[in-house]
Coordinates of N, CA and C in Angstrom, one line a residue:
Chain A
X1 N 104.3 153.7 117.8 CA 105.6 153.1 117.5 C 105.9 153.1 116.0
X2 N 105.2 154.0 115.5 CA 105.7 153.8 113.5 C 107.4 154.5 113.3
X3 N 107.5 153.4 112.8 CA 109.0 153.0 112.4 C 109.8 154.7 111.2
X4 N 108.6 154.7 110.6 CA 108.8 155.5 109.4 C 107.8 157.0 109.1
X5 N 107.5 158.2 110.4 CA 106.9 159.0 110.0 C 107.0 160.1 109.5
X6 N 105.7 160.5 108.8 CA 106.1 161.7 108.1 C 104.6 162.9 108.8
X7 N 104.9 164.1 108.9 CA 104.1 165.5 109.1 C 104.5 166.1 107.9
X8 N 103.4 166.8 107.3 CA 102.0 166.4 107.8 C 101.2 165.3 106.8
X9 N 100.3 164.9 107.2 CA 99.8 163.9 106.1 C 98.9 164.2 104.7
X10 N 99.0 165.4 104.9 CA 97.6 166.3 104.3 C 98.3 167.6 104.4
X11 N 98.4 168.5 102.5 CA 99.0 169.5 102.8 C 98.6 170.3 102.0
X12 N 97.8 171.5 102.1 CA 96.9 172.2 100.9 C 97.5 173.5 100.6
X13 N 97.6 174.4 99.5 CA 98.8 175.1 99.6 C 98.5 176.0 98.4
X14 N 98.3 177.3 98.3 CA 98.7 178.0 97.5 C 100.1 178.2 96.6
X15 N 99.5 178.6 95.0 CA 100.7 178.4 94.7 C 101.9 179.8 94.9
X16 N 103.2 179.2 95.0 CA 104.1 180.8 95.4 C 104.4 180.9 96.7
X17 N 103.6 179.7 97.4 CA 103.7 179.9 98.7 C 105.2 178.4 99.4
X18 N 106.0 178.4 100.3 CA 107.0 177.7 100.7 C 106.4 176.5 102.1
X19 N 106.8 175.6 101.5 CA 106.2 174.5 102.5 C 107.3 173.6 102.8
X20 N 107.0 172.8 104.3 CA 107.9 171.9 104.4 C 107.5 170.6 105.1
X21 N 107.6 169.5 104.6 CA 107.5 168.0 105.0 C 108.7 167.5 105.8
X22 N 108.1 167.0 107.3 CA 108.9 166.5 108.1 C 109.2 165.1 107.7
X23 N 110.5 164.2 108.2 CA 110.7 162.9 108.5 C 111.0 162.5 109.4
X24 N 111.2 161.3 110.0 CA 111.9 160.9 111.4 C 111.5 159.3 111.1
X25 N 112.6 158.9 111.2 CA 112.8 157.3 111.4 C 113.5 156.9 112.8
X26 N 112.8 156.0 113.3 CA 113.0 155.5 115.2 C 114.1 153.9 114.6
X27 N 114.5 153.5 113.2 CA 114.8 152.5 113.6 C 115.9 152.1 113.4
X28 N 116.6 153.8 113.5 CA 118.5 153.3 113.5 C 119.1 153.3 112.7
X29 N 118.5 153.8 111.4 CA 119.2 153.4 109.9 C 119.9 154.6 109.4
X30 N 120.6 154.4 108.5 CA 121.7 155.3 108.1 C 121.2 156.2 106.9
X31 N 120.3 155.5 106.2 CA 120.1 156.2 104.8 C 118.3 156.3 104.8
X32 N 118.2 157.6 104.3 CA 117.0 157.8 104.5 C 116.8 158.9 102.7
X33 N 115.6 158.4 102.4 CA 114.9 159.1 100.4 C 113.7 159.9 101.0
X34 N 113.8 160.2 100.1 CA 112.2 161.2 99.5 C 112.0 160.5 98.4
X35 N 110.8 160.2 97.9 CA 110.5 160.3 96.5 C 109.1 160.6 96.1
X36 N 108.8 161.1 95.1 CA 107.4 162.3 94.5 C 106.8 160.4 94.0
X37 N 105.5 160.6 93.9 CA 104.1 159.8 93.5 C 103.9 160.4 93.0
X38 N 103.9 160.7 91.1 CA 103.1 161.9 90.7 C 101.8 161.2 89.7
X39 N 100.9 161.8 89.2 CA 99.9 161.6 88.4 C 99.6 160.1 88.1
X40 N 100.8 159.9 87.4 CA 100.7 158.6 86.8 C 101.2 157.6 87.6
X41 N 101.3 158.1 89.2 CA 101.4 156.3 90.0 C 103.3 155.6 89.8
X42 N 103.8 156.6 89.1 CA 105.1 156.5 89.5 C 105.8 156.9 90.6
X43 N 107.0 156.0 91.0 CA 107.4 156.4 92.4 C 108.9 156.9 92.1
X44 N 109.3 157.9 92.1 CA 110.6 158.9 91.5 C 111.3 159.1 92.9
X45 N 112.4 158.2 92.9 CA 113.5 158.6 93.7 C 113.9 160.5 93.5
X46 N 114.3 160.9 94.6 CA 114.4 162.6 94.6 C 115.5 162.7 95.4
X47 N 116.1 161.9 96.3 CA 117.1 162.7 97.0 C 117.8 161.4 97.9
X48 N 118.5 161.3 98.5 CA 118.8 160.3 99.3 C 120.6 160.6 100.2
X49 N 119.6 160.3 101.2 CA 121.2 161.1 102.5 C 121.4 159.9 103.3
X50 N 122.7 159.4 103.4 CA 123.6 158.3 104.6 C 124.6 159.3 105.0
X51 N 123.9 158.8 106.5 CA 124.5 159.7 107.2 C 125.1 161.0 107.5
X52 N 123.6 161.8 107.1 CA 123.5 163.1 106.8 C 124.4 163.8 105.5
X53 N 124.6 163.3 105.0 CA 125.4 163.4 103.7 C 124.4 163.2 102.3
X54 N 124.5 164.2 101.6 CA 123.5 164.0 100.5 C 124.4 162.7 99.2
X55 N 124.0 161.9 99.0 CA 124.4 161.0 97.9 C 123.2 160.5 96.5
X56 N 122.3 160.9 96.6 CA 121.3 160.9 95.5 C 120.9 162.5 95.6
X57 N 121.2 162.9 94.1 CA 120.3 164.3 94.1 C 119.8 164.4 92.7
X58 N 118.5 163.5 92.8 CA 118.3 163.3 91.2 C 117.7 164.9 90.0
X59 N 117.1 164.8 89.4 CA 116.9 165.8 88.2 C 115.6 166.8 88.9
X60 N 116.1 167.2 90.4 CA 115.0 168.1 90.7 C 115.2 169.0 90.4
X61 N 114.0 170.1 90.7 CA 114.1 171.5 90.6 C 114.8 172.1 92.3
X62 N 115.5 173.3 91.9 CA 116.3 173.3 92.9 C 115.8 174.5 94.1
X63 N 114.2 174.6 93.7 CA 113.2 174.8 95.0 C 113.1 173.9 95.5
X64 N 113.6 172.3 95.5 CA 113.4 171.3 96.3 C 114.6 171.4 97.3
X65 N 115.0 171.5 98.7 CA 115.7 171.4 99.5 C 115.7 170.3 100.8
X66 N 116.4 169.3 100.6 CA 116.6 168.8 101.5 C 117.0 169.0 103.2
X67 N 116.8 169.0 104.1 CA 117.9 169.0 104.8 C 117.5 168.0 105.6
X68 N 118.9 167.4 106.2 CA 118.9 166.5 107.4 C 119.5 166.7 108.8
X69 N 119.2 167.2 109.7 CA 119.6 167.8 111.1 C 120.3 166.6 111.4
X70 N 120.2 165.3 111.4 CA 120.4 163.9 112.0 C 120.2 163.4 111.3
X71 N 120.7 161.6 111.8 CA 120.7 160.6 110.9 C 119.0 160.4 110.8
X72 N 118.2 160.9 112.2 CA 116.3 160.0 111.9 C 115.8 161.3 111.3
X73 N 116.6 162.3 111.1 CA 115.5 163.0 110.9 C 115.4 163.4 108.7
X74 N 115.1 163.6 108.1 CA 115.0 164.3 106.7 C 114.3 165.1 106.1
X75 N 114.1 166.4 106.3 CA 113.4 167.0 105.9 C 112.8 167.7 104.4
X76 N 112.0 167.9 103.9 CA 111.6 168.1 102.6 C 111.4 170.0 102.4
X77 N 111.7 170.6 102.3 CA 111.3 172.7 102.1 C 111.2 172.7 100.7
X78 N 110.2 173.0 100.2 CA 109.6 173.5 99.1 C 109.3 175.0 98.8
X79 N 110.4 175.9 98.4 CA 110.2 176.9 97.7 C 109.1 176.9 96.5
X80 N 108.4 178.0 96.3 CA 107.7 179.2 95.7 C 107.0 177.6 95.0
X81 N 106.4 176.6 95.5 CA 105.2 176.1 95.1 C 104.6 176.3 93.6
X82 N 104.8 175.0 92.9 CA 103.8 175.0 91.5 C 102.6 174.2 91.8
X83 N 101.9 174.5 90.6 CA 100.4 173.1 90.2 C 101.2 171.9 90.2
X84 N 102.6 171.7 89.4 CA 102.8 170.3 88.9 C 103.5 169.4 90.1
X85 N 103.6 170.3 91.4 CA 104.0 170.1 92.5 C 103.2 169.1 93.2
X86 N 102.3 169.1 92.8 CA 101.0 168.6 93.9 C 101.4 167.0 93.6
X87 N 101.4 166.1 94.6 CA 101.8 164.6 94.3 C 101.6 164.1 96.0
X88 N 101.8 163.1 95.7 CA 101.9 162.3 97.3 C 104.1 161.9 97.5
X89 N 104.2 162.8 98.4 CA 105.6 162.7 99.1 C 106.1 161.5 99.9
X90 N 106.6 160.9 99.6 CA 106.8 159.2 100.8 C 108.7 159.7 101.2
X91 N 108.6 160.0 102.4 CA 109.7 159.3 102.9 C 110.3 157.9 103.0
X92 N 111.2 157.6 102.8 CA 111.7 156.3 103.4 C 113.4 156.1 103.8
X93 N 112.9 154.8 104.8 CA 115.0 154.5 105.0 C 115.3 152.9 105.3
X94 N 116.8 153.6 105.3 CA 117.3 151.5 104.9 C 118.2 151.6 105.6
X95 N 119.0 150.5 106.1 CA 119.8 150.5 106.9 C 121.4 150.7 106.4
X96 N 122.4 151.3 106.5 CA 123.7 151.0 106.0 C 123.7 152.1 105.2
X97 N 124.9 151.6 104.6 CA 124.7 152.5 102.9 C 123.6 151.7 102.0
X98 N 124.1 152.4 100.8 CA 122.4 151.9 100.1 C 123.2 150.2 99.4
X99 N 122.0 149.6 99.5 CA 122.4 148.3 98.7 C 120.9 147.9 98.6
X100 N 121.0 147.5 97.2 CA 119.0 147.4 96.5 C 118.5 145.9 97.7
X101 N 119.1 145.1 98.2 CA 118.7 144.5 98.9 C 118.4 144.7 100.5
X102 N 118.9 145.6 100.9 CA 118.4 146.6 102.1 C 116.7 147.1 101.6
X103 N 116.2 146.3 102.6 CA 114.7 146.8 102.9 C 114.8 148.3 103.4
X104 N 113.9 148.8 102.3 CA 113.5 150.6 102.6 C 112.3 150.7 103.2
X105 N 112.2 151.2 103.7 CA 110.8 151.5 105.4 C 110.5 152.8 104.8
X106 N 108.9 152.7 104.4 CA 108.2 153.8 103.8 C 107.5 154.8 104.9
X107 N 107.1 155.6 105.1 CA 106.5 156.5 105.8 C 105.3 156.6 105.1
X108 N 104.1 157.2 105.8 CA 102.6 156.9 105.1 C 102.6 157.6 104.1
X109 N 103.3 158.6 103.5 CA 103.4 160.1 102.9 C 102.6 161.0 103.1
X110 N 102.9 162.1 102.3 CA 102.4 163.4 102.4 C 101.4 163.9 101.0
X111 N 100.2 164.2 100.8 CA 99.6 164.8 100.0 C 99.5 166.1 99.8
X112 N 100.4 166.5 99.1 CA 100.5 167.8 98.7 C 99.1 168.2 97.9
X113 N 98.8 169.4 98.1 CA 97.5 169.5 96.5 C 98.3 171.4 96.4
X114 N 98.4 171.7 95.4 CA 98.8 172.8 95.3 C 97.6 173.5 94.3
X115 N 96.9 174.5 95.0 CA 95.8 175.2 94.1 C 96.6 176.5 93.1
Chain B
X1 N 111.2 158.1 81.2 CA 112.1 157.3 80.6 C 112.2 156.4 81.6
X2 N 110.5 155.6 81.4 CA 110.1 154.9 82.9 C 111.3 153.5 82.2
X3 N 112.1 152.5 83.3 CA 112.6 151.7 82.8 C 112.3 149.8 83.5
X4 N 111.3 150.9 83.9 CA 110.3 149.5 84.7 C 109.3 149.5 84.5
X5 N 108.3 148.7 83.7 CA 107.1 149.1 83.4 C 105.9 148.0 83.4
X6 N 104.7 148.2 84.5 CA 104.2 147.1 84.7 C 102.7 147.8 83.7
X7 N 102.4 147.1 82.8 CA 101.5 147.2 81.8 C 100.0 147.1 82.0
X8 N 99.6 146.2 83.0 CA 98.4 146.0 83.6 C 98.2 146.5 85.1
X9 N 97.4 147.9 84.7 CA 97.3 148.8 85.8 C 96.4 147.8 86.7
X10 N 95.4 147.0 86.7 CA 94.7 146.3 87.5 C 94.7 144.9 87.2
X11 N 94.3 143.9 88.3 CA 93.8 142.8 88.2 C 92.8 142.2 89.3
X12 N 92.2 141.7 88.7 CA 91.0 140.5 89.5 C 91.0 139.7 89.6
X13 N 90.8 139.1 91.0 CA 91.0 137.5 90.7 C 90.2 136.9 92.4
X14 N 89.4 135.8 91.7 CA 88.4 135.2 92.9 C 89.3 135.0 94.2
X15 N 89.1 135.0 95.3 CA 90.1 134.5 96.3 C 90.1 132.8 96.0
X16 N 91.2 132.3 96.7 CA 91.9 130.7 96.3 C 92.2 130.6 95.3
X17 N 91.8 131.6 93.7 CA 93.1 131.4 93.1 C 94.3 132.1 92.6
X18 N 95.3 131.4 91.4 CA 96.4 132.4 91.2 C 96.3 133.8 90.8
X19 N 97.0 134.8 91.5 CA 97.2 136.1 90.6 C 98.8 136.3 90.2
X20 N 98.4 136.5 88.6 CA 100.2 136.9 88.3 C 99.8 138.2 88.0
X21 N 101.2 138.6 88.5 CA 101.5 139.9 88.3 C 102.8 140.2 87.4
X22 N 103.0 141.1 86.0 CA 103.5 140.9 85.4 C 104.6 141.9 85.6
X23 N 105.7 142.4 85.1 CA 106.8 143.5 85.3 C 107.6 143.4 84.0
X24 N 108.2 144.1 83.3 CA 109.3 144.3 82.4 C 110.1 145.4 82.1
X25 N 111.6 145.2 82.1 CA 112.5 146.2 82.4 C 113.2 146.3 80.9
X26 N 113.8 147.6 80.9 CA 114.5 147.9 79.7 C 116.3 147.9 80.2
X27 N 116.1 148.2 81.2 CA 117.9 148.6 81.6 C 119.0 147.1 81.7
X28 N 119.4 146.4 81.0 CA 119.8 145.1 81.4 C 121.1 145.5 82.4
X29 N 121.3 146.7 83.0 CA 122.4 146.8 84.0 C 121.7 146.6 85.2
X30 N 120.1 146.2 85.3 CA 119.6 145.8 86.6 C 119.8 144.6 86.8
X31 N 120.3 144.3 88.3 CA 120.5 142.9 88.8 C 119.8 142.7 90.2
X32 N 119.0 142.9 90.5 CA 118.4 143.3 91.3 C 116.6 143.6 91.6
X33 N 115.5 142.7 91.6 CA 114.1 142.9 91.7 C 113.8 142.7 92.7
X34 N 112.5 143.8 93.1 CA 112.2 143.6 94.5 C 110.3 144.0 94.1
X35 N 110.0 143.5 94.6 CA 108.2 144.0 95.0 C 107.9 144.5 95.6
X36 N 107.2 145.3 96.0 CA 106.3 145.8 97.1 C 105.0 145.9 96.9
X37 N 104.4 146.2 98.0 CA 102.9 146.0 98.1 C 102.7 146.9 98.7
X38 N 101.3 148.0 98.4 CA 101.0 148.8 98.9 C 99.2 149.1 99.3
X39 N 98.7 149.4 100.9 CA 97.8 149.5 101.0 C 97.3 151.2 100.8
X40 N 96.2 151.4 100.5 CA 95.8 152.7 100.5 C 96.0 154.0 102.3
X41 N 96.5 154.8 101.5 CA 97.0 155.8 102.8 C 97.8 154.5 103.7
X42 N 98.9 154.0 103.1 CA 99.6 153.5 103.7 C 101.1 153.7 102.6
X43 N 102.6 153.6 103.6 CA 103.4 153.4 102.5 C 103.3 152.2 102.0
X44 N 104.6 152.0 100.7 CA 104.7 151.0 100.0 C 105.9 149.9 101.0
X45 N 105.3 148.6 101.2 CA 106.1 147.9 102.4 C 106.6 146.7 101.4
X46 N 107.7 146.2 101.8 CA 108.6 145.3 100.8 C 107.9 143.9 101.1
X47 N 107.8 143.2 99.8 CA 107.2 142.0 99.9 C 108.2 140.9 99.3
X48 N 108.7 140.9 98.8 CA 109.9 139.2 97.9 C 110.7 140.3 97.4
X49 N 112.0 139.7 97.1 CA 112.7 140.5 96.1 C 113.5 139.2 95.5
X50 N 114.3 139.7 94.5 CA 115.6 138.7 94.2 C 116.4 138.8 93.1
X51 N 117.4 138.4 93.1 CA 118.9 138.2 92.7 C 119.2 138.3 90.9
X52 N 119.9 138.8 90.1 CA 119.8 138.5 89.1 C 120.2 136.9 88.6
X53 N 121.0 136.4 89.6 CA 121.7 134.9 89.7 C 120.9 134.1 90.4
X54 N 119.8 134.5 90.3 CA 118.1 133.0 90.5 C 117.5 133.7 89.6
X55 N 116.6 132.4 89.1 CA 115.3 132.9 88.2 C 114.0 132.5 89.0
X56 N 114.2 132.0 89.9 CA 113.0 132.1 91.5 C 113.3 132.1 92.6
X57 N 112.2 132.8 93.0 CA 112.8 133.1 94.5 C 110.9 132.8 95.0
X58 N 111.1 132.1 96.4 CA 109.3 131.5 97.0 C 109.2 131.9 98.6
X59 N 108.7 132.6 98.8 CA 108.4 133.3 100.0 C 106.7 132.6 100.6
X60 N 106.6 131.2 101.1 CA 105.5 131.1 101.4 C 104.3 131.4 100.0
X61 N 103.5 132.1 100.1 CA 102.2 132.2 99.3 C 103.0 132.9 97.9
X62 N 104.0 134.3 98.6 CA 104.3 134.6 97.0 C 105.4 134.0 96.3
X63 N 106.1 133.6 95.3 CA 106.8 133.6 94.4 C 107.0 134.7 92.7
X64 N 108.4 135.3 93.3 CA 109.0 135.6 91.7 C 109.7 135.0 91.2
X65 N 110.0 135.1 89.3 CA 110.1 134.5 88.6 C 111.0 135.4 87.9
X66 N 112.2 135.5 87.4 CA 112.7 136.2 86.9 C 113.4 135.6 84.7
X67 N 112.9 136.4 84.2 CA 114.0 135.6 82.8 C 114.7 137.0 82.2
X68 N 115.9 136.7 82.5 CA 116.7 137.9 82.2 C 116.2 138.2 80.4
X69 N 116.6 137.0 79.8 CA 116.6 137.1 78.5 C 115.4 137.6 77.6
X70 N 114.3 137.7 78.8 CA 113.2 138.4 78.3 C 112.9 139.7 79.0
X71 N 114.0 140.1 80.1 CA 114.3 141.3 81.0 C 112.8 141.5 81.2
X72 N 111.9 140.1 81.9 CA 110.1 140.2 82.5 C 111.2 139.6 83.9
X73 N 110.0 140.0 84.6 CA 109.7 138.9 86.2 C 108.1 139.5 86.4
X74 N 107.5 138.3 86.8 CA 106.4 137.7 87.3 C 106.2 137.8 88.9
X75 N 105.2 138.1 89.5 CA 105.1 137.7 91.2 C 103.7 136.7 91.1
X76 N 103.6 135.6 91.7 CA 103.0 135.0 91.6 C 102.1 134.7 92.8
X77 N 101.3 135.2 93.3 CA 100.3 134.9 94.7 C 99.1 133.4 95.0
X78 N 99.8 132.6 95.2 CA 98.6 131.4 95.4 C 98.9 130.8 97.0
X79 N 97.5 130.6 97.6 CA 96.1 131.1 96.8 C 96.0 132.8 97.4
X80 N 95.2 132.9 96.9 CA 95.2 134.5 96.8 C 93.8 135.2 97.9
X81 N 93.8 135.9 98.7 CA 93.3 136.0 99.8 C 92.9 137.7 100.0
X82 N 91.6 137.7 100.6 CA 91.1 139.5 100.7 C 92.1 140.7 101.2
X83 N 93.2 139.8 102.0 CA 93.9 140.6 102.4 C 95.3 141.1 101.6
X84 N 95.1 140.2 100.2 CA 95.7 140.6 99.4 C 95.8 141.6 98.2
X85 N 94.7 142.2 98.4 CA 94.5 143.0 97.7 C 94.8 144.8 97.9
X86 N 95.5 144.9 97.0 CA 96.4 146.1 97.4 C 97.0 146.4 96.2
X87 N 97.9 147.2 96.2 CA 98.7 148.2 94.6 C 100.1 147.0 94.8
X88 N 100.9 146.7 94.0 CA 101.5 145.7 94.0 C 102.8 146.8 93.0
X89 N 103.8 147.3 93.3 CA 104.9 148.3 92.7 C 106.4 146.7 92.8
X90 N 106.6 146.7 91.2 CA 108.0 145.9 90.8 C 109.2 147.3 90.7
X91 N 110.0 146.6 91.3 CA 111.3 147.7 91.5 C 112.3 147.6 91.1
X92 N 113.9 147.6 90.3 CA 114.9 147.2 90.1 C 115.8 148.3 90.6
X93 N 117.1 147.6 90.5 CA 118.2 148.1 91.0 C 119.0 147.9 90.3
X94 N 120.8 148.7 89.4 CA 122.1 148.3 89.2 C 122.9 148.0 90.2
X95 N 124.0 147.0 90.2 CA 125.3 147.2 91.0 C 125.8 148.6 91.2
X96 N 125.7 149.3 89.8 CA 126.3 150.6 90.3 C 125.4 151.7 90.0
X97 N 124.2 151.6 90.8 CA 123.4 152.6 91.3 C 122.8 152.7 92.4
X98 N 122.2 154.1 93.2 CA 122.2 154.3 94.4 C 120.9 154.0 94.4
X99 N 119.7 153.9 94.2 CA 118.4 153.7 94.2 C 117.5 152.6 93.4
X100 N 116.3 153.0 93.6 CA 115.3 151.6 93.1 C 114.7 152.7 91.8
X101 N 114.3 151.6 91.1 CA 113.3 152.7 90.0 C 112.4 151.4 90.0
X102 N 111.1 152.4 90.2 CA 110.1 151.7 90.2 C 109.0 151.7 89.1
X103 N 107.9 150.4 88.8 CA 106.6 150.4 87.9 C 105.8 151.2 88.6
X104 N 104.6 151.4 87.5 CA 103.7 152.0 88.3 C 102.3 152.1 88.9
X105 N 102.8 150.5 89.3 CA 102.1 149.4 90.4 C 101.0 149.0 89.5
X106 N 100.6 148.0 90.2 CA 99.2 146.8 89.5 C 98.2 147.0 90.6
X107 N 97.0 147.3 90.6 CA 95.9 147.7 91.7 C 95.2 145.4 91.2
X108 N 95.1 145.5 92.8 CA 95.2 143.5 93.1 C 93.8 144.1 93.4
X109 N 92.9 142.9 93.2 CA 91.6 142.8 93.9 C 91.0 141.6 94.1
X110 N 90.9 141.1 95.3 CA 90.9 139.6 95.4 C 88.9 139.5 95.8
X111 N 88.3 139.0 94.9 CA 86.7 138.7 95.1 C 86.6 137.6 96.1
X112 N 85.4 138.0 97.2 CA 85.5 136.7 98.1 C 84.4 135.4 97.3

C-alpha cells in the first residue's frame, strides 16, 4: 500500500545510454515533483505537474523529460546519460495546487549511478 | 545558490536529551518553514513546519523556533529517542513560489 512509488530503485547505466524512472501516487493528489539529491546532499526541485500540466520547469538540461500520462502517474526519460547525472531521483506529491503548507509524499527514490 | 543552509552536517546526542538542530535562510521572501526527516533508503517524510506569523510552533516531542530577524529557525527534539535518529532536511517556501528549497540535511544520532 505505498502511497508514493518509484521503479526502479537501483539504476546502473552507461554513459550515452537513455533511461527512464517511473512514478505513481495511489493517494489522489493533484501535483506531483521530481527532484535530483546530488553529491552534496542537496535536494533540487526539477519539475513539477498539477494536473498533468507542467508548472515548475526548473534550470534542467533538456535531456531531462518529463511526462505525465495521468494525474498518479510522472514519469522521469533521461536522454544520452552523463557522469554528473548519477544522483538519487525522489519523486514526490501534494495534494491541490502547490501551497508550501501541503504536505509532499516522497517516494523511496531512484539511484542512478552512471559509469 | 543554496538559500537554505544547515551548517552542521551531523549531530550527537545521548538519548533523553535535547537535540537542536540549526537552519538559516538568505531569501527574506520566504514565509514559510517546514522540516523533514529522513530515514536511510527511505524518502524524506514531513515532520513540523510553520508560518512566517509564529516564531513557534510544538508538535508533541518536536518544536520550531523561528526569528525572522536573524532569518535562523531551530528544530528542537526533547527528549530525544533511537528512533530519532535520521537526516533531518529544513525547507522554505515564498508566497510567490511554486516549490520548497531545501538544506542539506543534519545526519541525527541519538546514543542509547
Amino acid at each position: 500500500d505505498t502511497a508514493v512509488s518509484q521503479t526502479p530503485k537501483y539504476l546502473v547505466t552507461q554513459m550515452g545510454n537513455d533511461k527512464s524512472i517511473k512514478c505513481e501516487q495511489n493517494l489522489g493528489h493533484d501535483t506531483m515533483y521530481w527532484y535530483k539529491q546530488d553529491s552534496k546532499k542537496f535536494l533540487k526541485i526539477m519539475f513539477s505537474y498539477n494536473n498533468k500540466e507542467l508548472i515548475i520547469n526548473e534550470t534542467v538540461p533538456n535531456r531531462f523529460s518529463p511526462k505525465s500520462p495521468d494525474k498518479a502517474h510522472l514519469n522521469l526519460h533521461i536522454n544520452s546519460l552523463e557522469l554528473g547525472d548519477s544522483a538519487v531521483y525522489f519523486c514526490a506529491s501534494s495534494q491541490g495546487g502547490y501551497r508550501p503548507s501541503y504536505e509532499q509524499y516522497f517516494g523511496p527514490g531512484t539511484r542512478l549511478t552512471v559509469t | 545558490d543554496q538559500q537554505v543552509k544547515q551548517n552542521s552536517p551531523s549531530l550527537s546526542v545521548q538519548e533523553g536529551r535535547i537535540s537542536i538542530l540549526n537552519c538559516d535562510y538568505t531569501n527574506s521572501m520566504f514565509d514559510y518553514f517546514l522540516w523533514y526527516k529522513k530515514y536511510p533508503a527511505e524518502g524524506p517524510t514531513f515532520l513540523i513546519s510553520i508560518s512566517s506569523i509564529k516564531d513557534k510552533n510544538e508538535d508533541g516531542r518536536f518544536t520550531v523556533f523561528l526569528n525572522k530577524s536573524a532569518k535562523h529557525l531551530s528544530l528542537h527534539i526533547v527528549p530525544s529517542q533511537p528512533g530519532d535518529s535520521a537526516v533531518y532536511f529544513c525547507a522554505a517556501s515564498g508566497r510567490l513560489d511554486y516549490k520548497l528549497s531545501f538544506g542539506a540535511g543534519t545526519t541525527v544520532t541519538v546514543r542509547a
